[in-house]
Amino acid sequence: TSTINTGLAYNRTYYYFVVACDEAGLETDPSNLATFRANQTLKVAVDTVDSSTLEVNWNSIEGAKSYEVLRSEDGVNYESVAKGVADTTYVDTGLAPDTDYQYKVVADNGPTGEGAGKTDALYLDVTVDGATETSLDVSWTKVAGATGYYVYRSNYNGGYKQVAYLPDGDTS
């Protein structure tokens, strides 16, 4: 026989014993004492958004009013990147491309969770089309954080020469 006991508070110890009874009101001696410490688990997931952005998500912890997010590149030295976060998501921007990051999320009432993610590699997807005998259209995907694009050309393998510079926003 069992029952589910809800409404437990984090980081509090609970003690249980059971006494059996019958219709006449007779009771057994108390059972042995069972002890339980209520600890909530904070689970952290890190999703890649692009080459400079990661999204850190975690489950809500009962009784927590805010969370602190810490980041590390080596898994040893952590720095706080956000304090007092009331939501269960933090978007970390301005990161280096193709880099591994580790995160710790700490609830203001105690529980801590960890997760890791990696930013996308910085690359351009270049295409050419609209070719005529003397011209063609070179276009590419925009890169977050880029301030401009240099376009190089060669008519053989090697010996590239810059043929254009386009400020950020232009991709062809």
Short mmCIF file of C-alpha atoms in Angstrom, two decimals:
data_model
loop_
_atom_site.label_atom_id
_atom_site.label_comp_id
_atom_site.label_asym_id
_atom_site.label_seq_id
_atom_site.Cartn_x
_atom_site.Cartn_y
_atom_site.Cartn_z
CA THR A 1 0.00 0.00 0.00
CA SER A 2 1.24 3.52 -0.70
CA THR A 3 0.26 7.16 -1.01
CA ILE A 4 1.77 10.07 -2.92
CA ASN A 5 2.76 13.02 -0.76
CA THR A 6 2.88 16.32 -2.70
CA GLY A 7 3.69 19.94 -1.83
CA LEU A 8 7.21 19.25 -0.58
CA ALA A 9 9.58 22.19 -0.21
CA TYR A 10 13.05 22.12 -1.70
CA ASN A 11 15.97 21.34 0.61
CA ARG A 12 13.78 20.28 3.51
CA THR A 13 13.96 16.92 5.27
CA TYR A 14 10.74 14.98 5.86
CA TYR A 15 10.19 12.09 8.28
CA TYR A 16 7.49 9.46 7.85
CA PHE A 17 6.05 6.60 9.86
CA VAL A 18 2.82 4.63 9.47
CA VAL A 19 0.35 3.22 12.00
CA ALA A 20 -2.22 0.63 10.92
CA CYS A 21 -5.71 0.65 12.39
CA ASP A 22 -8.86 -1.47 12.18
CA GLU A 23 -12.62 -0.76 12.38
CA ALA A 24 -12.61 -1.13 16.16
CA GLY A 25 -9.96 1.63 16.42
CA LEU A 26 -7.14 -0.64 17.45
CA GLU A 27 -3.73 0.57 16.23
CA THR A 28 -0.41 -1.11 15.66
CA ASP A 29 2.83 0.21 17.01
CA PRO A 30 4.41 2.88 14.73
CA SER A 31 6.47 1.59 11.83
CA ASN A 32 10.14 2.31 11.40
CA LEU A 33 11.03 5.94 10.62
CA ALA A 34 11.69 6.75 6.94
CA THR A 35 13.59 9.93 6.02
CA PHE A 36 13.49 11.84 2.73
CA ARG A 37 15.24 15.07 1.68
CA ALA A 38 13.37 16.92 -1.08
CA ASN A 39 15.84 17.95 -3.76
CA GLN A 40 14.71 19.26 -7.11
CA THR A 41 16.82 18.67 -10.19
CA LEU A 42 17.61 21.56 -12.51
CA LYS A 43 18.04 20.20 -16.06
CA VAL A 44 19.83 22.44 -18.56
CA ALA A 45 19.74 22.14 -22.37
CA VAL A 46 21.76 24.30 -24.76
CA ASP A 47 20.59 24.79 -28.35
CA THR A 48 22.64 26.28 -31.17
CA VAL A 49 21.00 29.27 -32.87
CA ASP A 50 23.84 30.30 -35.20
CA SER A 51 27.60 30.98 -35.28
CA SER A 52 27.43 33.55 -32.45
CA THR A 53 24.33 32.62 -30.43
CA LEU A 54 23.32 29.81 -28.07
CA GLU A 55 19.97 29.43 -26.29
CA VAL A 56 20.15 28.07 -22.73
CA ASN A 57 16.91 26.46 -21.45
CA TRP A 58 16.08 24.87 -18.10
CA ASN A 59 13.12 23.57 -16.14
CA SER A 60 11.38 25.70 -13.54
CA ILE A 61 12.32 25.05 -9.91
CA GLU A 62 9.51 25.31 -7.36
CA GLY A 63 10.02 28.32 -5.11
CA ALA A 64 12.74 29.88 -7.27
CA LYS A 65 12.14 33.54 -8.11
CA SER A 66 15.18 33.98 -10.38
CA TYR A 67 18.19 32.24 -11.85
CA GLU A 68 21.83 33.07 -12.54
CA VAL A 69 23.49 31.87 -15.76
CA LEU A 70 27.24 31.24 -15.78
CA ARG A 71 29.38 30.43 -18.85
CA SER A 72 32.77 28.78 -19.35
CA GLU A 73 34.92 27.85 -22.34
CA ASP A 74 37.11 25.44 -20.37
CA GLY A 75 34.56 23.87 -17.98
CA VAL A 76 36.56 25.12 -14.98
CA ASN A 77 36.47 28.92 -14.93
CA TYR A 78 32.90 30.24 -15.04
CA GLU A 79 31.74 33.84 -15.37
CA SER A 80 28.27 35.15 -14.65
CA VAL A 81 26.57 36.28 -17.86
CA ALA A 82 23.09 36.94 -16.45
CA LYS A 83 21.67 37.42 -12.96
CA GLY A 84 18.07 37.75 -11.84
CA VAL A 85 16.66 35.90 -14.87
CA ALA A 86 12.97 35.33 -14.13
CA ASP A 87 12.30 33.16 -17.20
CA THR A 88 13.64 29.66 -17.92
CA THR A 89 15.46 30.71 -21.11
CA TYR A 90 18.54 32.82 -21.70
CA VAL A 91 19.85 33.73 -25.18
CA ASP A 92 23.62 34.19 -25.12
CA THR A 93 24.84 36.36 -28.02
CA GLY A 94 28.17 37.71 -29.26
CA LEU A 95 29.91 34.34 -28.92
CA ALA A 96 32.88 33.11 -30.94
CA PRO A 97 32.04 30.84 -33.89
CA ASP A 98 32.79 27.10 -33.77
CA THR A 99 33.40 27.19 -30.00
CA ASP A 100 32.32 24.87 -27.18
CA TYR A 101 30.66 26.51 -24.17
CA GLN A 102 29.62 25.07 -20.82
CA TYR A 103 26.84 26.59 -18.74
CA LYS A 104 25.72 26.42 -15.14
CA VAL A 105 22.29 27.66 -14.11
CA VAL A 106 21.76 28.38 -10.42
CA ALA A 107 18.30 28.88 -8.89
CA ASP A 108 18.09 31.51 -6.15
CA ASN A 109 16.88 28.80 -3.76
CA GLY A 110 19.73 26.37 -4.33
CA PRO A 111 19.48 23.87 -7.19
CA THR A 112 22.19 24.00 -9.87
CA GLY A 113 22.22 22.39 -13.31
CA GLU A 114 24.78 22.14 -16.10
CA GLY A 115 24.68 21.90 -19.89
CA ALA A 116 26.94 22.41 -22.89
CA GLY A 117 26.65 23.60 -26.47
CA LYS A 118 28.69 24.67 -29.46
CA THR A 119 28.21 27.59 -31.80
CA ASP A 120 28.04 26.92 -35.53
CA ALA A 121 31.17 27.29 -37.61
CA LEU A 122 31.44 30.58 -39.43
CA TYR A 123 30.98 29.83 -43.09
CA LEU A 124 29.41 31.32 -46.17
CA ASP A 125 27.27 29.46 -48.66
CA VAL A 126 28.26 31.08 -51.96
CA THR A 127 26.28 30.64 -55.19
CA VAL A 128 26.69 32.02 -58.68
CA ASP A 129 23.89 32.48 -61.19
CA GLY A 130 22.56 34.89 -63.81
CA ALA A 131 25.69 34.39 -65.90
CA THR A 132 26.14 36.12 -69.22
CA GLU A 133 29.24 36.07 -71.45
CA THR A 134 30.84 38.85 -69.38
CA SER A 135 29.18 38.85 -65.94
CA LEU A 136 27.50 36.77 -63.26
CA ASP A 137 25.75 37.27 -59.93
CA VAL A 138 27.70 36.07 -56.87
CA SER A 139 25.54 35.83 -53.73
CA TRP A 140 25.89 34.32 -50.23
CA THR A 141 24.17 33.83 -46.92
CA LYS A 142 24.44 36.67 -44.43
CA VAL A 143 26.69 36.02 -41.42
CA ALA A 144 25.53 37.30 -38.02
CA GLY A 145 27.93 39.96 -36.73
CA ALA A 146 29.66 40.56 -40.09
CA THR A 147 30.37 44.23 -40.86
CA GLY A 148 31.18 43.65 -44.52
CA TYR A 149 32.18 41.16 -47.18
CA TYR A 150 35.26 40.97 -49.40
CA VAL A 151 34.76 39.24 -52.73
CA TYR A 152 37.78 37.55 -54.36
CA ARG A 153 38.15 36.12 -57.86
CA SER A 154 40.61 33.94 -59.73
CA ASN A 155 40.54 32.48 -63.21
CA TYR A 156 42.76 29.60 -62.11
CA ASN A 157 43.35 27.67 -58.89
CA GLY A 158 45.19 30.23 -56.73
CA GLY A 159 46.24 33.83 -57.26
CA TYR A 160 43.00 35.36 -55.94
CA LYS A 161 42.40 39.10 -56.24
CA GLN A 162 39.85 41.21 -54.35
CA VAL A 163 37.21 42.45 -56.81
CA ALA A 164 34.66 43.98 -54.43
CA TYR A 165 33.89 45.05 -50.88
CA LEU A 166 30.26 45.20 -49.78
CA PRO A 167 29.20 46.66 -46.42
CA ASP A 168 27.05 44.55 -44.07
CA GLY A 169 23.55 44.03 -45.37
CA ASP A 170 24.59 43.46 -48.98
CA THR A 171 24.90 39.82 -50.02
CA SER A 172 25.30 40.13 -53.77
#
